[in-house]
Short mmCIF file of the C-alpha atoms (twelve columns), coordinates in Angstrom:
data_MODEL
# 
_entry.id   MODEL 
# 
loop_
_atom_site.group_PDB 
_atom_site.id 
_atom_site.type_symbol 
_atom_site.label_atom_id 
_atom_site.label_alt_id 
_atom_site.label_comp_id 
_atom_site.label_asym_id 
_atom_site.label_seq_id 
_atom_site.Cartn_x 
_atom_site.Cartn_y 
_atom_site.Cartn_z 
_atom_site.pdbx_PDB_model_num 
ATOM 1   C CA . UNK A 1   0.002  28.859  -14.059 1 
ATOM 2   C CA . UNK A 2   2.569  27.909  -16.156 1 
ATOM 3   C CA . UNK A 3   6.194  26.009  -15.749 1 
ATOM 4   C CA . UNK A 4   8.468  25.462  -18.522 1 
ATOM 5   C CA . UNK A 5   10.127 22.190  -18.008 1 
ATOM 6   C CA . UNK A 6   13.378 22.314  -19.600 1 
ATOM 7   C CA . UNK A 7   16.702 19.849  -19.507 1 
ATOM 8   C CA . UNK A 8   15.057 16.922  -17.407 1 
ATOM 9   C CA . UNK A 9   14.939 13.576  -18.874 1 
ATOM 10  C CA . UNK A 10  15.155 14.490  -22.163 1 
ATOM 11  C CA . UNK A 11  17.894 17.512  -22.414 1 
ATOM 12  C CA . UNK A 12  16.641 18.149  -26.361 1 
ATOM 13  C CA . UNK A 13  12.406 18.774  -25.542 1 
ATOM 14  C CA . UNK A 14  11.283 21.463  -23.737 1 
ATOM 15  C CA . UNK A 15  7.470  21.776  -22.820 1 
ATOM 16  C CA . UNK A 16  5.288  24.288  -21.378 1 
ATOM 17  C CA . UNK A 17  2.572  22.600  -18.932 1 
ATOM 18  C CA . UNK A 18  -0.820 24.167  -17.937 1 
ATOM 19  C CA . UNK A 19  -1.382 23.266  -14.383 1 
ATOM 20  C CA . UNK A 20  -4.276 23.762  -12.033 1 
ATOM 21  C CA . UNK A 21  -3.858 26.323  -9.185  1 
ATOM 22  C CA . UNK A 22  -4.357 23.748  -6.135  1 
ATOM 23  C CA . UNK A 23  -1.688 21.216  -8.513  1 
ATOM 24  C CA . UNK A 24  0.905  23.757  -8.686  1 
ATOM 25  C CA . UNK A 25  0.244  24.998  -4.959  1 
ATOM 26  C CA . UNK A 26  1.133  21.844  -3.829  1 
ATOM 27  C CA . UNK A 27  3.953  21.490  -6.589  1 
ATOM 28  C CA . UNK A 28  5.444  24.812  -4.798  1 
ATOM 29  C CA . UNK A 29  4.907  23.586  -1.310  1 
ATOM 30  C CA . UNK A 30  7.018  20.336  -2.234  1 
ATOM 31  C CA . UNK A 31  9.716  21.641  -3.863  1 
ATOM 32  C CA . UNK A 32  10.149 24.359  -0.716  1 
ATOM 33  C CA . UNK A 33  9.693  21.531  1.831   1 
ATOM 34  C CA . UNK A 34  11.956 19.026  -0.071  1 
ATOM 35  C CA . UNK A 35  14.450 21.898  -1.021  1 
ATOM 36  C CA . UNK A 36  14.195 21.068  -5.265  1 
ATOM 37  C CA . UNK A 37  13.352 23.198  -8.034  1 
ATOM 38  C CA . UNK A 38  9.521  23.093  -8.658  1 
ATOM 39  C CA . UNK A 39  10.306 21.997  -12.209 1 
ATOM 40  C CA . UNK A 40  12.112 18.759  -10.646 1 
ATOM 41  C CA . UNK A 41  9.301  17.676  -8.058  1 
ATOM 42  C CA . UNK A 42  6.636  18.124  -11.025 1 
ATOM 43  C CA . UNK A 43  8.788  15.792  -13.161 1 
ATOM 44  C CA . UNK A 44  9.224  13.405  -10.870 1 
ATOM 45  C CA . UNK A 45  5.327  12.927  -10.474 1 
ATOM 46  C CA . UNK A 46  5.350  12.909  -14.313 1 
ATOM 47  C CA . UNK A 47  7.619  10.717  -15.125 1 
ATOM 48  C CA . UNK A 48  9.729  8.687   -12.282 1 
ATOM 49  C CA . UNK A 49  12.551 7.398   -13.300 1 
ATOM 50  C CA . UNK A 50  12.661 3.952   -13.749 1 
ATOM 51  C CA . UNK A 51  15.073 2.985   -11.153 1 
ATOM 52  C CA . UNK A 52  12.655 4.151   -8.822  1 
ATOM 53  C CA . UNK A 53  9.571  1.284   -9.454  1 
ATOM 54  C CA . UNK A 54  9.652  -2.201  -8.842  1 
ATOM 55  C CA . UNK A 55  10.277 -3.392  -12.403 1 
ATOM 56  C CA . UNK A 56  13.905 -1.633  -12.614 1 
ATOM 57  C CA . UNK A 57  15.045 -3.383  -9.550  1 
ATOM 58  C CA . UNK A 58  15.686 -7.153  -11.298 1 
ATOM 59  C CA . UNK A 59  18.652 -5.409  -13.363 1 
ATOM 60  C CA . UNK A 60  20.474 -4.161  -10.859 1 
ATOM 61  C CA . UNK A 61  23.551 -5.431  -9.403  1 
ATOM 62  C CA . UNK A 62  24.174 -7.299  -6.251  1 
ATOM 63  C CA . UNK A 63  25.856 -3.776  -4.462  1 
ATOM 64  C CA . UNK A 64  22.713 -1.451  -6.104  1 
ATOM 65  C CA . UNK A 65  20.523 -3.524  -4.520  1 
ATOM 66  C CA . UNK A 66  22.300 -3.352  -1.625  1 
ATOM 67  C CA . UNK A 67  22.231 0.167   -1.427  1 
ATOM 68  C CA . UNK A 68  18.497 0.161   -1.966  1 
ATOM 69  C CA . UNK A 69  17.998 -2.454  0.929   1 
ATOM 70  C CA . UNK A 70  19.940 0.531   2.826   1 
ATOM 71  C CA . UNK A 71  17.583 3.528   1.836   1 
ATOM 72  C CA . UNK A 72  15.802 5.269   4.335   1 
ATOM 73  C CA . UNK A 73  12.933 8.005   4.076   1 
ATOM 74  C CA . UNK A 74  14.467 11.227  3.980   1 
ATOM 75  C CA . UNK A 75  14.389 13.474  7.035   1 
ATOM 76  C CA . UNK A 76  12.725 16.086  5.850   1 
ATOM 77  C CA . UNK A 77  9.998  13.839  4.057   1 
ATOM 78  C CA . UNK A 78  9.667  12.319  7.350   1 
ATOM 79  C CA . UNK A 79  9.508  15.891  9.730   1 
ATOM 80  C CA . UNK A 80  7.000  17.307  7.010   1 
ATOM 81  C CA . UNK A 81  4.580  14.054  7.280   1 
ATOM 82  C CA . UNK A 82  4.639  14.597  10.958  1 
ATOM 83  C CA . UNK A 83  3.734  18.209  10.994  1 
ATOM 84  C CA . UNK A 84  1.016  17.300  8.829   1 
ATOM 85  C CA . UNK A 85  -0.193 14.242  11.240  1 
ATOM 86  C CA . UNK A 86  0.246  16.996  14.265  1 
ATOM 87  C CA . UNK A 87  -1.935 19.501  12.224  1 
ATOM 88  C CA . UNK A 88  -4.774 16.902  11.055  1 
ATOM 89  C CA . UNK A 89  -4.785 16.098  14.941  1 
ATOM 90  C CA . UNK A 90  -5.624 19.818  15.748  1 
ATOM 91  C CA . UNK A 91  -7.874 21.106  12.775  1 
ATOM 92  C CA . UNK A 92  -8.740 19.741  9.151   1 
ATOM 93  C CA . UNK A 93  -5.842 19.905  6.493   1 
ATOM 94  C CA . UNK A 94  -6.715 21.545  3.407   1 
ATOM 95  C CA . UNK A 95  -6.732 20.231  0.262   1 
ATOM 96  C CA . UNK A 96  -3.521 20.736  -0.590  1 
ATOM 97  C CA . UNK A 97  -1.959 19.377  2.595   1 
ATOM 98  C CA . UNK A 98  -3.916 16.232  2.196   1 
ATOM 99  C CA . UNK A 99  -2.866 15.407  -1.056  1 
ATOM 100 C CA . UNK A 100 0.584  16.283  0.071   1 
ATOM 101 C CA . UNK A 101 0.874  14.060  3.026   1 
ATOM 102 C CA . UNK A 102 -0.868 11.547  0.947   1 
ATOM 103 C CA . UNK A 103 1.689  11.753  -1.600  1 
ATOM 104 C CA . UNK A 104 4.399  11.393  1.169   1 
ATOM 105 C CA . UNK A 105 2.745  8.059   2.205   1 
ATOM 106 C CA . UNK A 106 2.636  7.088   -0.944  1 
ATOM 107 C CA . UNK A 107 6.403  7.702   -1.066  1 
ATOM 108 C CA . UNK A 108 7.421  5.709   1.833   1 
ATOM 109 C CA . UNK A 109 4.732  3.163   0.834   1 
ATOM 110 C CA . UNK A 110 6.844  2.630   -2.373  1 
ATOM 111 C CA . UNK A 111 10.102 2.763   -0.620  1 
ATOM 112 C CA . UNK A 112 9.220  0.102   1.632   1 
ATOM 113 C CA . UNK A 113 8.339  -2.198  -1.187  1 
ATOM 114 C CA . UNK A 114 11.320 -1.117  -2.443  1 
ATOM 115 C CA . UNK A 115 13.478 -2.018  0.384   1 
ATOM 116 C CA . UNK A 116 11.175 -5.715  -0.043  1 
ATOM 117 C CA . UNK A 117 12.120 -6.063  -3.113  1 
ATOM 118 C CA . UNK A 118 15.699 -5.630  -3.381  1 
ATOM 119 C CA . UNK A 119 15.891 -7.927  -0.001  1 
ATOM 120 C CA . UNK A 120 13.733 -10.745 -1.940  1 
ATOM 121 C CA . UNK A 121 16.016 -10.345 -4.787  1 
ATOM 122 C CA . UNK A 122 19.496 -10.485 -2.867  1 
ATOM 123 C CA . UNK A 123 18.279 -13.747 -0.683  1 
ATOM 124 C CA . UNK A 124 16.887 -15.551 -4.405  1 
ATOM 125 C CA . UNK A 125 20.534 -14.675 -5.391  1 
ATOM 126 C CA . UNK A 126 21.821 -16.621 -2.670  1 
ATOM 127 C CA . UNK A 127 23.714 -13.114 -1.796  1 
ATOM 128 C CA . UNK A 128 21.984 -12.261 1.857   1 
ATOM 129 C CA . UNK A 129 23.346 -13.414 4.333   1 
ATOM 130 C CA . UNK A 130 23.219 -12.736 8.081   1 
ATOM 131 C CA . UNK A 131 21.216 -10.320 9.962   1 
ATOM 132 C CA . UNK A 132 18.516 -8.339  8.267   1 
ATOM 133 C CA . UNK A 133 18.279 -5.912  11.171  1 
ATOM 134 C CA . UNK A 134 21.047 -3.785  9.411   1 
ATOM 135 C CA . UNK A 135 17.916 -2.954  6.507   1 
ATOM 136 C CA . UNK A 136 15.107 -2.325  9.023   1 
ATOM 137 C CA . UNK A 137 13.818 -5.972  8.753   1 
# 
């Protein structure tokens, strides 16, 4: 199979990428389930944007870390993982739904360092304050 990646991070390259079948299966299950352009969820795996680790969180701001403190797993993420659980409960996944709901774990995995992260950094800043229950703490 082949996907032309075009526009996303770098609006001057363009690349064609050779994926395996069971790769872009689950590439095509992702984008449906997540509602995103297959070309977006296969970049994403590729090449997360920074923001999105650990190391970009020191540069942001007081309010962006804020906001991060505030994220939450996205509902559909979070209905998808269970179907999966639900299924694995009744028969084997396959492949490509393992890898899937391992990727989703991995997902909320990261966010909840995330979440740590941003928390750790606020209260070093000497800008938390209060109740943490507000972040899920």
């Amino acid at each position: 199979m082949f996907i032309v990646l075009e526009g996303k991070p770098m609006p001057e390259h363009s690349i064609t990428l050779t994926l395996p079948d069971a790769l872009y299966r689950q590439a095509q299950q992702v984008a449906k389930t997540t509602q995103q352009a297959i070309e977006e969820v296969v970049l994403a795996w590729i090449h997360p944007a920074p923001e999105e680790g650990l190391m970009g969180l020191d540069g942001l701001s007081n309010d962006e870390l804020l906001a991060v403190a505030r994220t939450t797993v996205p509902p559909v993420h979070t209905r998808r993982l269970q179907d999966l659980l639900t299924a694995q409960r009744q028969r084997n996944l396959t492949e490509s739904e393992q890898q899937e709901a391992t990727k989703l774990v991995e997902q909320e995995d990261l966010l909840t360092l995330r979440k740590s992260k941003a928390l750790l950094l606020l209260k070093r800043r000497g800008a938390l304050t209060g109740n943490l229950s507000a972040f899920g703490v």
